Every structure is written in C-alpha cells, then in structure tokens.
Amino acid sequence: MIAKERTSLYQNVNRQFDKAASLMGLDMEIRKILRNTTNEVVINFPVKMDDGRVEVFSGYRVQHNNALGPYKGGLRFHPQVDIDEVRSLATWMTWKSAIVGIPLGGAKGGIKMDPSKYSISELERISRRFTYALGNNIGPEYDIPAPDVNTNSQIMAWILDTYLSTQLPHERHRSIHVVTGKPVASGGSIGRDKATGQGVVFTIENWAKDKGFDLNGATYTVQGFGNVGSWASILLKEHGSKLVAVEDVTGAIYRQEGIDPLELSEYVRRTGGVVGYPDSKPIDRKQFLQTEADIFIPAALENQITQETAPNINVKLVAEGANGPTDPDGDMILESRGIDVLPDILCNAGGVIVSYFEWLQNKRSEKWDLDEVDSKLHRIITHGYNRVKEAAREYNTDWRTAAYVCALATLEKVYVERGIFP
Ligand code: NAD
C-alpha cells in the first residue's frame, strides 16, 4: 500500500472542523472566521546561559478566538513546538471552553526547546525573558497562560513574578490572574494540579454509567505519566480499576497484576521516567499500543493513534487526556472497530475549567476548598458530557464531531447576536 502523505496537525484540526461545520450547516461567513486564528506572535529572544554563552530561542503565542472571553491556554516547552502545533492547540482551546460553557477564548504558546538540557536557573531566565518579550500580548483580562507539556506551577510562578514586576506598583495585585496553574501559596487554586486528570476520570465515570460498565476490576493503560497521566491513573485506581501498562518518554512497562500509580509517581519523581519500575516488564512502543485493556488514556503528545497504530489498539474506550492524540484516519479506524472515543476537547477540559476557577478566585480575592472545586468541576464537565452525548444522538455522529458541533453552535449564536464590526 502506498502510504498517504501525512497532513499537518492544523490541517487535521480543519478536517475535524469542516466535518462538523458541514453536518450542522454552520453559517458560511462564521465558518471563515472560526477557521482562522486571530493573532500569531513569534518571538526570537536571547538568553544568557550559565557558562556565559547566549542562546536564541523561538517562542510562540497564538490567539485563536476571544468571542466568549479572554484568550486562554497553556505554554509548552518542547523541541516539536512550532507555529502549526501551537495554532492547532490554540484552536482546540476555543472549542473546549465553548463546549463546557465557560467564558474564555482559545490560545496556546510555547518555546521550541528541550528543557531537560537546561539548568534550573537557565529555565528560570528563559521563562522570564519570554514573558518579558510577550509584554502586553498576555494580560489578566486579555490572554492568560497556564501549564502544559514540560511546564509546571514553578514556571507559572516565574511568569507571574516577571509580569507583575513590569506593572506599575499599584496595578500589581490586580494582575495576579495573568496566569493560572500557579503554586497555591502564590495565588493558585487548590485542585488545579489534579484538575485535568480529575476531569478525565469524571468523564470516564459518566461513560461507564451510560454503558452499564463496571470500573471496578477494569484494566487501563496510560501513555504519558506527567501531570495528566499520573493524576488520571491515581484517580481511576480509586474505582478499583487496574493500571497494566504505562509509556513515557523513557519507554514502556507492563505488569499484569497491576501497577500502583502512587508508587510509580514516586519512582518517576526519583528516577525521571517509568522504565525500570520494580517488578514490571519492559515492552516496546508497538507492544504498549497493542496492550489489551478496557480503557486507554493517551496523555502525552499528538498523533499517536493513526492509520498505522489504530488497527491494533485493543481496548473498549479511548479517553483522550492529551490534545490531538488521534488523527482523522485513526478516528475512522477506531469508529469502524466499535471503539468509543471521549474526545480531547471534552475529556481533558478539566484543566481549563479549574484554571477558570483560579482566575475567578484571584479576581474576587477568594480561596475555595477542594470540595467546592471538585463539585463545581464535576457539574460543569458533566454538563459538557451530556451536551456532547445529546448532539451525537441528534446528528447521529461520532463524539468528536458532536463535541465540535456543540462548540460551533455556541460560537455561531454569539456571532449572530453581535454581528461583525463595523
Ligand atoms: P507533562 O509534561 O506533565 O507530561 C508529559 C508526559 O508525556 C511525560 O510523562 C513524558 O515523559 C511523556 N512523553 C513525552 N513524549 C513522549 C513520547 N514520545 N512517548 C510517550 N510519552 C511521552 O505534560 P501534561 O501537562 O501532562 O500534558 C500531557 C498532555 O495533556 C498534552 O497533550 C497536553 O496538551 C494535555 N493537556 C494538559 C493539561 C494540563 O492541565 N497540564 C490540560 C489539558 C490537556
């Protein structure tokens, strides 16, 4: 068979978009607007290394749409970061907030770099210099970054401090919501660290309830054991489910009797990866993706479930913790094989939902407790789940297309009501 030329990630986003827009009959003029990003910032900025050398980094911030509220989305530090990837991730952020009904728009950013190659003090200078270079392209009521791949609450604290340091003294505390995913003492929300994994598990619970599927005793595999993958693993185990295989950037492991996700998190903290975890069997990437289980949670990078890998995925449900883990060919194959997919723009929306809670708490000088955060997260993501389920039924379509239909219907209504200026 002649291999098809691989389409870019953003082309995949537009394939998903076009399918939903045609199915629902989205207004042609609004289609033109939503098919494009609004602003794209590319900044090449110099940073002094520990040994005195200067390196120039490329940083990106793409703002897709702010019809529903300020631009919102994470920052990623990874060698694969480029304008095509950031555009795609920014666009998915717009859909996510629209599906679950929170008043935020879509953005994303990142720096093309491998953070494992830099010292902590270099990472701090890179983060701060990028924030400074972004200047007023971000802002608490304009565009609010958050953590993503290889960024965390410490990096958010440096971004916050740099941004506040550039404001007039009497403006500083009014701007603390310029980033979310901050450490709790620096204005972060309780429950933001686990929020994306928690949202993934709430969504799986909803699916299991609808299907009459018992999570107790169910098996699952997880790709990526960082923020999203580790929390989803820990919280799913609380239902009595069994984690049997995990893959991260260091390799993959299998254990039929089950892997304790809390112990594995501790092991990864000490060693930097899952490989070598006691009593587990090393497996290769192909074996990992073919592992038989009830649920697969991709929680690493894009384009993992494709024309090549989808035919051998051996599960009942794919619950997408990562953004874009399944490409359109992969989707078609999963559908033809009767494998359910909880799409990224619904399944991993817990992160942006609790980021929204953090933003609100900062604006109101409040601190919510974990029960309040979790119960509100549960209500909002379940509302999104039910909306998508209803759209899938009404349009007789797959859940990803249904999720797009929900997002596009919300945005279409806003554009029709407001009109196009001037
Ligand atoms: P992270 O940096 O905390 O973890 C990433 C994990 O992926 C690590 O375990 C890493 O080893 C693994 N990984 C990297 N390259 C890999 C490869 N080639 N093969 C297998 N594993 C690999 O990042 P995260 O915040 O957990 O984000 C993971 C995914 O979830 C991304 O797609 C991100 O966009 C998405 N997401 C994150 C959030 C959030 O709140 N952090 C919210 C929504 C969606």
PDB file of C-alpha atoms in Angstrom, residues 39-275:
ATOM      1  CA  ASN A  39      -3.229  36.767  16.301  1.00  0.00           C
ATOM      2  CA  GLU A  40       0.053  34.903  15.958  1.00  0.00           C
ATOM      3  CA  VAL A  41       3.128  36.140  17.794  1.00  0.00           C
ATOM      4  CA  VAL A  42       6.563  34.649  17.093  1.00  0.00           C
ATOM      5  CA  ILE A  43       9.437  35.978  19.178  1.00  0.00           C
ATOM      6  CA  ASN A  44      13.108  35.103  18.892  1.00  0.00           C
ATOM      7  CA  PHE A  45      14.726  36.112  22.158  1.00  0.00           C
ATOM      8  CA  PRO A  46      18.264  35.784  23.597  1.00  0.00           C
ATOM      9  CA  VAL A  47      19.083  34.248  26.984  1.00  0.00           C
ATOM     10  CA  LYS A  48      22.435  34.062  28.749  1.00  0.00           C
ATOM     11  CA  MET A  49      23.433  30.502  29.660  1.00  0.00           C
ATOM     12  CA  ASP A  50      25.227  29.527  32.891  1.00  0.00           C
ATOM     13  CA  ASP A  51      28.579  29.356  31.047  1.00  0.00           C
ATOM     14  CA  GLY A  52      28.208  32.883  29.631  1.00  0.00           C
ATOM     15  CA  ARG A  53      27.133  31.840  26.106  1.00  0.00           C
ATOM     16  CA  VAL A  54      23.997  33.380  24.596  1.00  0.00           C
ATOM     17  CA  GLU A  55      21.302  31.175  23.043  1.00  0.00           C
ATOM     18  CA  VAL A  56      18.421  32.489  20.948  1.00  0.00           C
ATOM     19  CA  PHE A  57      15.067  30.745  21.452  1.00  0.00           C
ATOM     20  CA  SER A  58      11.883  30.832  19.365  1.00  0.00           C
ATOM     21  CA  GLY A  59       8.734  31.410  21.400  1.00  0.00           C
ATOM     22  CA  TYR A  60       5.141  31.420  20.164  1.00  0.00           C
ATOM     23  CA  ARG A  61       1.756  32.668  21.299  1.00  0.00           C
ATOM     24  CA  VAL A  62      -1.248  32.087  19.092  1.00  0.00           C
ATOM     25  CA  GLN A  63      -4.656  33.555  19.940  1.00  0.00           C
ATOM     26  CA  HIS A  64      -7.422  31.783  18.088  1.00  0.00           C
ATOM     27  CA  ASN A  65     -10.647  33.404  19.261  1.00  0.00           C
ATOM     28  CA  ASN A  66     -11.949  35.584  22.113  1.00  0.00           C
ATOM     29  CA  ALA A  67     -15.629  35.917  21.307  1.00  0.00           C
ATOM     30  CA  LEU A  68     -16.601  34.166  24.558  1.00  0.00           C
ATOM     31  CA  GLY A  69     -13.971  35.678  26.875  1.00  0.00           C
ATOM     32  CA  PRO A  70     -10.236  36.363  27.257  1.00  0.00           C
ATOM     33  CA  TYR A  71      -7.814  34.161  25.345  1.00  0.00           C
ATOM     34  CA  LYS A  72      -6.772  31.191  27.489  1.00  0.00           C
ATOM     35  CA  GLY A  73      -4.350  28.321  27.044  1.00  0.00           C
ATOM     36  CA  GLY A  74      -1.147  26.637  28.148  1.00  0.00           C
ATOM     37  CA  LEU A  75       2.528  27.119  27.394  1.00  0.00           C
ATOM     38  CA  ARG A  76       4.567  24.143  26.220  1.00  0.00           C
ATOM     39  CA  PHE A  77       8.368  23.736  26.273  1.00  0.00           C
ATOM     40  CA  HIS A  78       9.251  21.035  23.741  1.00  0.00           C
ATOM     41  CA  PRO A  79      11.544  20.551  20.699  1.00  0.00           C
ATOM     42  CA  GLN A  80       8.485  19.842  18.486  1.00  0.00           C
ATOM     43  CA  VAL A  81       6.824  23.196  19.220  1.00  0.00           C
ATOM     44  CA  ASP A  82       6.197  25.143  16.001  1.00  0.00           C
ATOM     45  CA  ILE A  83       3.578  27.505  14.633  1.00  0.00           C
ATOM     46  CA  ASP A  84       1.453  24.681  13.184  1.00  0.00           C
ATOM     47  CA  GLU A  85       1.274  22.845  16.514  1.00  0.00           C
ATOM     48  CA  VAL A  86       0.570  25.997  18.544  1.00  0.00           C
ATOM     49  CA  ARG A  87      -2.169  27.077  16.098  1.00  0.00           C
ATOM     50  CA  SER A  88      -3.853  23.701  16.487  1.00  0.00           C
ATOM     51  CA  LEU A  89      -3.636  23.698  20.264  1.00  0.00           C
ATOM     52  CA  ALA A  90      -4.969  27.287  20.419  1.00  0.00           C
ATOM     53  CA  THR A  91      -7.951  26.363  18.261  1.00  0.00           C
ATOM     54  CA  TRP A  92      -8.824  23.344  20.413  1.00  0.00           C
ATOM     55  CA  MET A  93      -8.825  25.644  23.472  1.00  0.00           C
ATOM     56  CA  THR A  94     -11.596  27.767  21.920  1.00  0.00           C
ATOM     57  CA  TRP A  95     -13.749  24.674  21.346  1.00  0.00           C
ATOM     58  CA  LYS A  96     -13.126  23.334  24.862  1.00  0.00           C
ATOM     59  CA  SER A  97     -14.377  26.382  26.723  1.00  0.00           C
ATOM     60  CA  ALA A  98     -17.361  26.705  24.368  1.00  0.00           C
ATOM     61  CA  ILE A  99     -18.416  23.055  24.907  1.00  0.00           C
ATOM     62  CA  VAL A 100     -18.414  23.241  28.695  1.00  0.00           C
ATOM     63  CA  GLY A 101     -19.807  26.794  28.743  1.00  0.00           C
ATOM     64  CA  ILE A 102     -17.089  28.820  30.460  1.00  0.00           C
ATOM     65  CA  PRO A 103     -16.476  32.443  29.400  1.00  0.00           C
ATOM     66  CA  LEU A 104     -12.990  32.055  27.931  1.00  0.00           C
ATOM     67  CA  GLY A 105     -11.466  32.033  24.465  1.00  0.00           C
ATOM     68  CA  GLY A 106      -8.650  29.961  22.989  1.00  0.00           C
ATOM     69  CA  ALA A 107      -4.886  30.492  22.885  1.00  0.00           C
ATOM     70  CA  LYS A 108      -1.702  28.484  23.235  1.00  0.00           C
ATOM     71  CA  GLY A 109       2.008  29.119  23.299  1.00  0.00           C
ATOM     72  CA  GLY A 110       5.357  27.567  23.775  1.00  0.00           C
ATOM     73  CA  ILE A 111       9.087  27.614  23.290  1.00  0.00           C
ATOM     74  CA  LYS A 112      10.903  25.314  20.906  1.00  0.00           C
ATOM     75  CA  MET A 113      13.450  23.707  23.244  1.00  0.00           C
ATOM     76  CA  ASP A 114      14.275  20.570  25.195  1.00  0.00           C
ATOM     77  CA  PRO A 115      14.028  21.677  28.839  1.00  0.00           C
ATOM     78  CA  SER A 116      15.954  18.615  30.082  1.00  0.00           C
ATOM     79  CA  LYS A 117      19.093  20.176  28.546  1.00  0.00           C
ATOM     80  CA  TYR A 118      18.984  23.286  30.766  1.00  0.00           C
ATOM     81  CA  SER A 119      19.732  24.004  34.431  1.00  0.00           C
ATOM     82  CA  ILE A 120      17.013  25.343  36.757  1.00  0.00           C
ATOM     83  CA  SER A 121      18.496  28.822  36.656  1.00  0.00           C
ATOM     84  CA  GLU A 122      18.634  28.738  32.835  1.00  0.00           C
ATOM     85  CA  LEU A 123      14.978  27.608  32.741  1.00  0.00           C
ATOM     86  CA  GLU A 124      14.067  30.483  35.020  1.00  0.00           C
ATOM     87  CA  ARG A 125      15.834  33.016  32.787  1.00  0.00           C
ATOM     88  CA  ILE A 126      14.263  31.519  29.644  1.00  0.00           C
ATOM     89  CA  SER A 127      10.757  31.661  31.201  1.00  0.00           C
ATOM     90  CA  ARG A 128      11.220  35.210  32.478  1.00  0.00           C
ATOM     91  CA  ARG A 129      12.743  36.546  29.276  1.00  0.00           C
ATOM     92  CA  PHE A 130       9.940  35.012  27.181  1.00  0.00           C
ATOM     93  CA  THR A 131       7.337  36.600  29.494  1.00  0.00           C
ATOM     94  CA  TYR A 132       9.046  39.961  29.176  1.00  0.00           C
ATOM     95  CA  ALA A 133       9.202  39.600  25.387  1.00  0.00           C
ATOM     96  CA  LEU A 134       5.480  38.739  25.245  1.00  0.00           C
ATOM     97  CA  GLY A 135       4.757  42.031  27.052  1.00  0.00           C
ATOM     98  CA  ASN A 136       1.162  43.106  26.593  1.00  0.00           C
ATOM     99  CA  ASN A 137       0.377  40.173  24.322  1.00  0.00           C
ATOM    100  CA  ILE A 138      -0.676  38.493  27.580  1.00  0.00           C
ATOM    101  CA  GLY A 139      -2.672  40.035  30.430  1.00  0.00           C
ATOM    102  CA  PRO A 140      -5.141  39.083  33.172  1.00  0.00           C
ATOM    103  CA  GLU A 141      -8.192  40.269  31.216  1.00  0.00           C
ATOM    104  CA  TYR A 142      -6.700  39.603  27.791  1.00  0.00           C
ATOM    105  CA  ASP A 143      -4.711  36.355  27.468  1.00  0.00           C
ATOM    106  CA  ILE A 144      -3.958  34.028  30.364  1.00  0.00           C
ATOM    107  CA  PRO A 145      -1.309  31.266  30.050  1.00  0.00           C
ATOM    108  CA  ALA A 146      -1.216  28.031  32.107  1.00  0.00           C
ATOM    109  CA  PRO A 147       0.977  24.892  32.311  1.00  0.00           C
ATOM    110  CA  ASP A 148       1.203  22.324  29.515  1.00  0.00           C
ATOM    111  CA  VAL A 149       3.842  19.772  28.456  1.00  0.00           C
ATOM    112  CA  ASN A 150       7.118  20.341  30.373  1.00  0.00           C
ATOM    113  CA  THR A 151       5.854  23.429  32.190  1.00  0.00           C
ATOM    114  CA  ASN A 152       4.525  23.457  35.760  1.00  0.00           C
ATOM    115  CA  SER A 153       3.492  25.636  38.701  1.00  0.00           C
ATOM    116  CA  GLN A 154       7.090  26.794  39.285  1.00  0.00           C
ATOM    117  CA  ILE A 155       7.314  28.146  35.741  1.00  0.00           C
ATOM    118  CA  MET A 156       3.919  29.839  36.208  1.00  0.00           C
ATOM    119  CA  ALA A 157       5.286  31.497  39.402  1.00  0.00           C
ATOM    120  CA  TRP A 158       8.253  32.924  37.416  1.00  0.00           C
ATOM    121  CA  ILE A 159       5.905  34.166  34.696  1.00  0.00           C
ATOM    122  CA  LEU A 160       3.659  35.772  37.313  1.00  0.00           C
ATOM    123  CA  ASP A 161       6.559  37.454  39.081  1.00  0.00           C
ATOM    124  CA  THR A 162       8.027  38.767  35.816  1.00  0.00           C
ATOM    125  CA  TYR A 163       4.700  40.086  34.584  1.00  0.00           C
ATOM    126  CA  LEU A 164       3.903  41.766  37.927  1.00  0.00           C
ATOM    127  CA  SER A 165       7.377  43.325  38.028  1.00  0.00           C
ATOM    128  CA  THR A 166       6.652  45.111  34.748  1.00  0.00           C
ATOM    129  CA  GLN A 167       3.396  46.655  36.071  1.00  0.00           C
ATOM    130  CA  LEU A 168       3.008  49.921  37.967  1.00  0.00           C
ATOM    131  CA  PRO A 169       3.219  49.209  41.721  1.00  0.00           C
ATOM    132  CA  HIS A 170      -0.474  49.954  42.390  1.00  0.00           C
ATOM    133  CA  GLU A 171      -1.564  47.683  39.496  1.00  0.00           C
ATOM    134  CA  ARG A 172       0.401  44.627  40.623  1.00  0.00           C
ATOM    135  CA  HIS A 173      -2.083  42.821  42.832  1.00  0.00           C
ATOM    136  CA  ARG A 174      -4.869  43.495  40.378  1.00  0.00           C
ATOM    137  CA  SER A 175      -2.964  41.372  37.854  1.00  0.00           C
ATOM    138  CA  ILE A 176      -2.384  38.129  39.772  1.00  0.00           C
ATOM    139  CA  HIS A 177      -4.778  36.273  37.427  1.00  0.00           C
ATOM    140  CA  VAL A 178      -2.385  36.800  34.475  1.00  0.00           C
ATOM    141  CA  VAL A 179      -1.507  33.083  34.701  1.00  0.00           C
ATOM    142  CA  THR A 180      -3.265  30.041  36.171  1.00  0.00           C
ATOM    143  CA  GLY A 181      -1.763  26.815  37.438  1.00  0.00           C
ATOM    144  CA  LYS A 182       0.293  28.834  39.930  1.00  0.00           C
ATOM    145  CA  PRO A 183       1.510  27.315  43.210  1.00  0.00           C
ATOM    146  CA  VAL A 184      -1.297  27.582  45.796  1.00  0.00           C
ATOM    147  CA  ALA A 185       0.667  29.981  48.039  1.00  0.00           C
ATOM    148  CA  SER A 186       1.208  32.314  45.063  1.00  0.00           C
ATOM    149  CA  GLY A 187      -2.493  32.515  44.194  1.00  0.00           C
ATOM    150  CA  GLY A 188      -3.071  29.091  42.633  1.00  0.00           C
ATOM    151  CA  SER A 189      -6.255  27.104  43.147  1.00  0.00           C
ATOM    152  CA  ILE A 190      -6.438  24.038  45.312  1.00  0.00           C
ATOM    153  CA  GLY A 191      -7.163  21.127  42.971  1.00  0.00           C
ATOM    154  CA  ARG A 192      -5.628  22.698  39.824  1.00  0.00           C
ATOM    155  CA  ASP A 193      -2.739  20.200  39.852  1.00  0.00           C
ATOM    156  CA  LYS A 194      -5.071  17.205  39.513  1.00  0.00           C
ATOM    157  CA  ALA A 195      -7.820  19.014  37.579  1.00  0.00           C
ATOM    158  CA  THR A 196      -7.178  17.644  34.087  1.00  0.00           C
ATOM    159  CA  GLY A 197      -6.768  14.050  35.321  1.00  0.00           C
ATOM    160  CA  GLN A 198      -9.831  14.500  37.536  1.00  0.00           C
ATOM    161  CA  GLY A 199     -11.858  15.718  34.560  1.00  0.00           C
ATOM    162  CA  VAL A 200     -10.705  12.710  32.516  1.00  0.00           C
ATOM    163  CA  VAL A 201     -11.887  10.371  35.294  1.00  0.00           C
ATOM    164  CA  PHE A 202     -15.233  12.172  35.768  1.00  0.00           C
ATOM    165  CA  THR A 203     -15.792  11.787  32.011  1.00  0.00           C
ATOM    166  CA  ILE A 204     -14.900   8.089  32.135  1.00  0.00           C
ATOM    167  CA  GLU A 205     -17.329   7.676  35.080  1.00  0.00           C
ATOM    168  CA  ASN A 206     -20.110   9.254  33.000  1.00  0.00           C
ATOM    169  CA  TRP A 207     -19.336   6.950  30.078  1.00  0.00           C
ATOM    170  CA  ALA A 208     -19.249   3.872  32.346  1.00  0.00           C
ATOM    171  CA  LYS A 209     -22.605   4.805  33.889  1.00  0.00           C
ATOM    172  CA  ASP A 210     -24.203   5.194  30.454  1.00  0.00           C
ATOM    173  CA  LYS A 211     -22.768   1.904  29.228  1.00  0.00           C
ATOM    174  CA  GLY A 212     -23.512  -0.051  32.411  1.00  0.00           C
ATOM    175  CA  PHE A 213     -19.768  -0.743  32.537  1.00  0.00           C
ATOM    176  CA  ASP A 214     -18.255  -1.609  35.928  1.00  0.00           C
ATOM    177  CA  LEU A 215     -14.991   0.284  36.523  1.00  0.00           C
ATOM    178  CA  ASN A 216     -14.213  -1.953  39.474  1.00  0.00           C
ATOM    179  CA  GLY A 217     -11.792  -4.566  38.122  1.00  0.00           C
ATOM    180  CA  ALA A 218     -11.474  -2.842  34.718  1.00  0.00           C
ATOM    181  CA  THR A 219      -7.982  -2.585  33.226  1.00  0.00           C
ATOM    182  CA  TYR A 220      -6.374   0.529  31.751  1.00  0.00           C
ATOM    183  CA  THR A 221      -3.196   1.713  30.054  1.00  0.00           C
ATOM    184  CA  VAL A 222      -1.750   5.225  30.111  1.00  0.00           C
ATOM    185  CA  GLN A 223       0.607   6.954  27.698  1.00  0.00           C
ATOM    186  CA  GLY A 224       2.462   9.848  29.332  1.00  0.00           C
ATOM    187  CA  PHE A 225       2.930   9.864  33.080  1.00  0.00           C
ATOM    188  CA  GLY A 226       3.262  13.594  33.720  1.00  0.00           C
ATOM    189  CA  ASN A 227       0.603  15.844  35.214  1.00  0.00           C
ATOM    190  CA  VAL A 228      -2.382  14.470  33.294  1.00  0.00           C
ATOM    191  CA  GLY A 229      -1.385  10.797  33.008  1.00  0.00           C
ATOM    192  CA  SER A 230      -0.300  10.342  36.616  1.00  0.00           C
ATOM    193  CA  TRP A 231      -3.369  12.028  38.131  1.00  0.00           C
ATOM    194  CA  ALA A 232      -5.780  10.185  35.833  1.00  0.00           C
ATOM    195  CA  SER A 233      -4.049   6.916  36.835  1.00  0.00           C
ATOM    196  CA  ILE A 234      -4.230   7.663  40.545  1.00  0.00           C
ATOM    197  CA  LEU A 235      -7.891   8.708  40.454  1.00  0.00           C
ATOM    198  CA  LEU A 236      -9.045   5.828  38.245  1.00  0.00           C
ATOM    199  CA  LYS A 237      -7.454   3.323  40.611  1.00  0.00           C
ATOM    200  CA  GLU A 238      -9.779   4.641  43.333  1.00  0.00           C
ATOM    201  CA  HIS A 239     -12.608   2.942  41.393  1.00  0.00           C
ATOM    202  CA  GLY A 240     -10.845  -0.410  41.729  1.00  0.00           C
ATOM    203  CA  SER A 241      -9.518  -0.302  38.165  1.00  0.00           C
ATOM    204  CA  LYS A 242      -6.092  -1.803  37.401  1.00  0.00           C
ATOM    205  CA  LEU A 243      -3.272   0.032  35.578  1.00  0.00           C
ATOM    206  CA  VAL A 244      -1.476  -2.616  33.481  1.00  0.00           C
ATOM    207  CA  ALA A 245       0.843  -0.659  31.135  1.00  0.00           C
ATOM    208  CA  VAL A 246       2.418   2.801  31.042  1.00  0.00           C
ATOM    209  CA  GLU A 247       4.566   4.543  28.456  1.00  0.00           C
ATOM    210  CA  ASP A 248       6.510   7.776  28.811  1.00  0.00           C
ATOM    211  CA  VAL A 249       9.434   9.388  27.007  1.00  0.00           C
ATOM    212  CA  THR A 250      11.861   6.871  28.566  1.00  0.00           C
ATOM    213  CA  GLY A 251       9.999   3.752  27.337  1.00  0.00           C
ATOM    214  CA  ALA A 252       7.115   1.472  28.334  1.00  0.00           C
ATOM    215  CA  ILE A 253       6.378  -1.019  31.127  1.00  0.00           C
ATOM    216  CA  TYR A 254       3.788  -3.781  31.668  1.00  0.00           C
ATOM    217  CA  ARG A 255       2.587  -5.610  34.749  1.00  0.00           C
ATOM    218  CA  GLN A 256      -0.384  -7.962  34.510  1.00  0.00           C
ATOM    219  CA  GLU A 257      -1.051  -7.871  38.277  1.00  0.00           C
ATOM    220  CA  GLY A 258      -1.296  -4.071  38.147  1.00  0.00           C
ATOM    221  CA  ILE A 259       0.969  -1.090  38.756  1.00  0.00           C
ATOM    222  CA  ASP A 260       0.371   1.154  41.770  1.00  0.00           C
ATOM    223  CA  PRO A 261       0.153   4.677  40.269  1.00  0.00           C
ATOM    224  CA  LEU A 262       1.115   6.428  43.513  1.00  0.00           C
ATOM    225  CA  GLU A 263       4.240   4.308  43.885  1.00  0.00           C
ATOM    226  CA  LEU A 264       5.018   4.788  40.187  1.00  0.00           C
ATOM    227  CA  SER A 265       4.686   8.588  40.593  1.00  0.00           C
ATOM    228  CA  GLU A 266       7.176   8.452  43.434  1.00  0.00           C
ATOM    229  CA  TYR A 267       9.507   6.290  41.310  1.00  0.00           C
ATOM    230  CA  VAL A 268       9.247   8.722  38.354  1.00  0.00           C
ATOM    231  CA  ARG A 269       9.978  11.657  40.664  1.00  0.00           C
ATOM    232  CA  ARG A 270      13.169   9.935  41.816  1.00  0.00           C
ATOM    233  CA  THR A 271      14.406   8.483  38.508  1.00  0.00           C
ATOM    234  CA  GLY A 272      12.886  10.703  35.797  1.00  0.00           C
ATOM    235  CA  GLY A 273      10.866   8.001  33.996  1.00  0.00           C
ATOM    236  CA  VAL A 274       8.798   4.821  34.232  1.00  0.00           C
ATOM    237  CA  VAL A 275      11.441   2.450  32.853  1.00  0.00           C
TER     238      VAL A 275
END
